[in-house]
Amino acid sequence: TTPAPRVQKIVERARGFIYYVAVKGVTGSGELNTDEVARSVALIREKTALPIAVGFGIKNAASASAVAACADAVVVGSALIAEMQQKAHSAEGLEEIQIHGAAVKLLQSIRAGVDSSPS
């Protein structure tokens, strides 16, 4: 999502790790193009030895697995918040512990996707 000249400037100044934003737009919106993410991460790797974390657009085990195949870290935020909000506002009026349980299930599923990645 960043032009090559800007990527070069970023990697020259970066310390610790590179955070790659995989989806253009507001967090939690848009569709993740995992082929494009893999290409972009490969191009960044040519310019730096720093680990690359990828976030934005990772919503489930399948997308986490695809990103884990090319990245050093998978970052999940909006999917977790959305799951908790959806459960909190459901017709069943779930208790707080049930909402947390739903969030844990989502994260376990995403973790399983990361662990199943071929990388």
PDB file of C-alpha atoms in Angstrom:
ATOM      1  CA  THR A   1       0.000   0.000   0.000  1.00  0.00           C
ATOM      2  CA  THR A   2       3.098   2.231  -0.090  1.00  0.00           C
ATOM      3  CA  PRO A   3       5.045   3.379  -3.177  1.00  0.00           C
ATOM      4  CA  ALA A   4       8.585   1.945  -3.578  1.00  0.00           C
ATOM      5  CA  PRO A   5      10.436   5.250  -2.919  1.00  0.00           C
ATOM      6  CA  ARG A   6       8.602   5.641   0.390  1.00  0.00           C
ATOM      7  CA  VAL A   7       9.302   2.010   1.313  1.00  0.00           C
ATOM      8  CA  GLN A   8      13.007   2.712   0.834  1.00  0.00           C
ATOM      9  CA  LYS A   9      12.834   5.722   3.162  1.00  0.00           C
ATOM     10  CA  ILE A  10      10.917   3.708   5.740  1.00  0.00           C
ATOM     11  CA  VAL A  11      13.353   0.782   5.815  1.00  0.00           C
ATOM     12  CA  GLU A  12      16.320   3.151   6.051  1.00  0.00           C
ATOM     13  CA  ARG A  13      14.861   4.689   9.216  1.00  0.00           C
ATOM     14  CA  ALA A  14      13.109   1.671  10.731  1.00  0.00           C
ATOM     15  CA  ARG A  15      14.201  -0.034  13.925  1.00  0.00           C
ATOM     16  CA  GLY A  16      12.815  -3.198  15.465  1.00  0.00           C
ATOM     17  CA  PHE A  17      10.361  -4.303  12.778  1.00  0.00           C
ATOM     18  CA  ILE A  18       8.367  -3.120   9.751  1.00  0.00           C
ATOM     19  CA  TYR A  19       4.574  -2.913  10.059  1.00  0.00           C
ATOM     20  CA  TYR A  20       2.931  -3.487   6.677  1.00  0.00           C
ATOM     21  CA  VAL A  21      -0.654  -2.252   6.327  1.00  0.00           C
ATOM     22  CA  ALA A  22      -2.272  -4.852   4.079  1.00  0.00           C
ATOM     23  CA  VAL A  23      -5.552  -3.098   3.262  1.00  0.00           C
ATOM     24  CA  LYS A  24      -6.095   0.467   2.126  1.00  0.00           C
ATOM     25  CA  GLY A  25      -8.673   2.469   4.040  1.00  0.00           C
ATOM     26  CA  VAL A  26     -10.079   2.427   7.532  1.00  0.00           C
ATOM     27  CA  THR A  27      -9.069  -0.405   9.836  1.00  0.00           C
ATOM     28  CA  GLY A  28     -11.473  -3.330   9.629  1.00  0.00           C
ATOM     29  CA  SER A  29     -12.697  -2.387   6.153  1.00  0.00           C
ATOM     30  CA  GLY A  30     -11.780  -3.671   2.724  1.00  0.00           C
ATOM     31  CA  GLU A  31     -10.791  -7.077   1.493  1.00  0.00           C
ATOM     32  CA  LEU A  32      -7.385  -8.628   1.974  1.00  0.00           C
ATOM     33  CA  ASN A  33      -5.559  -9.580  -1.226  1.00  0.00           C
ATOM     34  CA  THR A  34      -3.089 -12.161   0.060  1.00  0.00           C
ATOM     35  CA  ASP A  35      -1.267 -12.460  -3.274  1.00  0.00           C
ATOM     36  CA  GLU A  36      -0.591  -8.723  -3.227  1.00  0.00           C
ATOM     37  CA  VAL A  37       0.507  -8.910   0.410  1.00  0.00           C
ATOM     38  CA  ALA A  38       2.980 -11.694  -0.426  1.00  0.00           C
ATOM     39  CA  ARG A  39       4.415  -9.686  -3.343  1.00  0.00           C
ATOM     40  CA  SER A  40       4.738  -6.547  -1.242  1.00  0.00           C
ATOM     41  CA  VAL A  41       6.338  -8.351   1.692  1.00  0.00           C
ATOM     42  CA  ALA A  42       8.838  -9.974  -0.694  1.00  0.00           C
ATOM     43  CA  LEU A  43       9.771  -6.548  -2.077  1.00  0.00           C
ATOM     44  CA  ILE A  44      10.225  -5.161   1.432  1.00  0.00           C
ATOM     45  CA  ARG A  45      12.398  -8.173   2.357  1.00  0.00           C
ATOM     46  CA  GLU A  46      14.725  -7.285  -0.516  1.00  0.00           C
ATOM     47  CA  LYS A  47      15.388  -3.955   1.210  1.00  0.00           C
ATOM     48  CA  THR A  48      15.689  -4.948   4.883  1.00  0.00           C
ATOM     49  CA  ALA A  49      16.519  -7.791   7.234  1.00  0.00           C
ATOM     50  CA  LEU A  50      14.061  -6.494   9.841  1.00  0.00           C
ATOM     51  CA  PRO A  51      11.083  -8.713  10.680  1.00  0.00           C
ATOM     52  CA  ILE A  52       7.851  -7.773   8.910  1.00  0.00           C
ATOM     53  CA  ALA A  53       4.506  -7.661  10.709  1.00  0.00           C
ATOM     54  CA  VAL A  54       1.334  -7.543   8.619  1.00  0.00           C
ATOM     55  CA  GLY A  55      -1.958  -6.157   9.858  1.00  0.00           C
ATOM     56  CA  PHE A  56      -5.319  -4.846   8.596  1.00  0.00           C
ATOM     57  CA  GLY A  57      -7.729  -7.240   6.896  1.00  0.00           C
ATOM     58  CA  ILE A  58      -6.894 -10.362   8.890  1.00  0.00           C
ATOM     59  CA  LYS A  59     -10.293 -11.621   9.975  1.00  0.00           C
ATOM     60  CA  ASN A  60     -10.093 -15.394  10.262  1.00  0.00           C
ATOM     61  CA  ALA A  61      -7.872 -18.480  10.254  1.00  0.00           C
ATOM     62  CA  ALA A  62      -7.602 -18.597   6.459  1.00  0.00           C
ATOM     63  CA  SER A  63      -6.384 -15.018   6.105  1.00  0.00           C
ATOM     64  CA  ALA A  64      -4.035 -15.448   9.087  1.00  0.00           C
ATOM     65  CA  SER A  65      -2.550 -18.580   7.531  1.00  0.00           C
ATOM     66  CA  ALA A  66      -2.030 -16.879   4.168  1.00  0.00           C
ATOM     67  CA  VAL A  67      -0.320 -13.884   5.768  1.00  0.00           C
ATOM     68  CA  ALA A  68       1.790 -16.051   8.088  1.00  0.00           C
ATOM     69  CA  ALA A  69       3.195 -17.776   5.006  1.00  0.00           C
ATOM     70  CA  CYS A  70       5.029 -14.584   4.038  1.00  0.00           C
ATOM     71  CA  ALA A  71       5.242 -12.426   7.181  1.00  0.00           C
ATOM     72  CA  ASP A  72       7.068 -12.729  10.481  1.00  0.00           C
ATOM     73  CA  ALA A  73       4.067 -11.557  12.514  1.00  0.00           C
ATOM     74  CA  VAL A  74       0.310 -11.451  11.993  1.00  0.00           C
ATOM     75  CA  VAL A  75      -1.547  -8.569  13.666  1.00  0.00           C
ATOM     76  CA  VAL A  76      -5.258  -8.884  14.457  1.00  0.00           C
ATOM     77  CA  GLY A  77      -7.288  -6.049  15.942  1.00  0.00           C
ATOM     78  CA  SER A  78     -10.569  -5.076  14.319  1.00  0.00           C
ATOM     79  CA  ALA A  79     -11.764  -8.663  13.872  1.00  0.00           C
ATOM     80  CA  LEU A  80     -11.415  -9.225  17.599  1.00  0.00           C
ATOM     81  CA  ILE A  81     -13.238  -6.014  18.500  1.00  0.00           C
ATOM     82  CA  ALA A  82     -15.988  -6.750  15.955  1.00  0.00           C
ATOM     83  CA  GLU A  83     -16.510 -10.240  17.396  1.00  0.00           C
ATOM     84  CA  MET A  84     -16.814  -8.886  20.923  1.00  0.00           C
ATOM     85  CA  GLN A  85     -19.180  -6.105  19.866  1.00  0.00           C
ATOM     86  CA  GLN A  86     -21.360  -8.483  17.884  1.00  0.00           C
ATOM     87  CA  LYS A  87     -21.651 -10.831  20.846  1.00  0.00           C
ATOM     88  CA  ALA A  88     -22.278  -7.964  23.276  1.00  0.00           C
ATOM     89  CA  HIS A  89     -25.165  -6.654  21.173  1.00  0.00           C
ATOM     90  CA  SER A  90     -26.683 -10.020  20.304  1.00  0.00           C
ATOM     91  CA  ALA A  91     -30.302 -10.775  21.120  1.00  0.00           C
ATOM     92  CA  GLU A  92     -29.211 -13.336  23.698  1.00  0.00           C
ATOM     93  CA  GLY A  93     -27.745 -10.641  25.951  1.00  0.00           C
ATOM     94  CA  LEU A  94     -24.576 -12.607  26.586  1.00  0.00           C
ATOM     95  CA  GLU A  95     -22.740 -12.292  29.858  1.00  0.00           C
ATOM     96  CA  GLU A  96     -19.285 -10.704  29.867  1.00  0.00           C
ATOM     97  CA  ILE A  97     -17.605 -14.076  30.341  1.00  0.00           C
ATOM     98  CA  GLN A  98     -19.398 -15.431  27.243  1.00  0.00           C
ATOM     99  CA  ILE A  99     -18.224 -12.436  25.216  1.00  0.00           C
ATOM    100  CA  HIS A 100     -14.656 -13.052  26.320  1.00  0.00           C
ATOM    101  CA  GLY A 101     -15.084 -16.723  25.488  1.00  0.00           C
ATOM    102  CA  ALA A 102     -16.181 -15.842  21.950  1.00  0.00           C
ATOM    103  CA  ALA A 103     -13.124 -13.611  21.565  1.00  0.00           C
ATOM    104  CA  VAL A 104     -10.849 -16.389  22.795  1.00  0.00           C
ATOM    105  CA  LYS A 105     -12.422 -18.838  20.309  1.00  0.00           C
ATOM    106  CA  LEU A 106     -11.778 -16.398  17.452  1.00  0.00           C
ATOM    107  CA  LEU A 107      -8.156 -15.927  18.512  1.00  0.00           C
ATOM    108  CA  GLN A 108      -7.666 -19.682  18.882  1.00  0.00           C
ATOM    109  CA  SER A 109      -8.981 -20.147  15.356  1.00  0.00           C
ATOM    110  CA  ILE A 110      -6.679 -17.439  14.002  1.00  0.00           C
ATOM    111  CA  ARG A 111      -3.725 -18.924  15.894  1.00  0.00           C
ATOM    112  CA  ALA A 112      -4.494 -22.334  14.384  1.00  0.00           C
ATOM    113  CA  GLY A 113      -4.414 -20.674  10.968  1.00  0.00           C
ATOM    114  CA  VAL A 114      -1.011 -19.154  11.697  1.00  0.00           C
ATOM    115  CA  ASP A 115       0.306 -22.471  12.996  1.00  0.00           C
ATOM    116  CA  SER A 116      -0.932 -24.297   9.890  1.00  0.00           C
ATOM    117  CA  SER A 117       0.875 -21.905   7.555  1.00  0.00           C
ATOM    118  CA  PRO A 118       3.478 -23.555   5.326  1.00  0.00           C
ATOM    119  CA  SER A 119       6.208 -21.081   6.353  1.00  0.00           C
TER     120      SER A 119
END
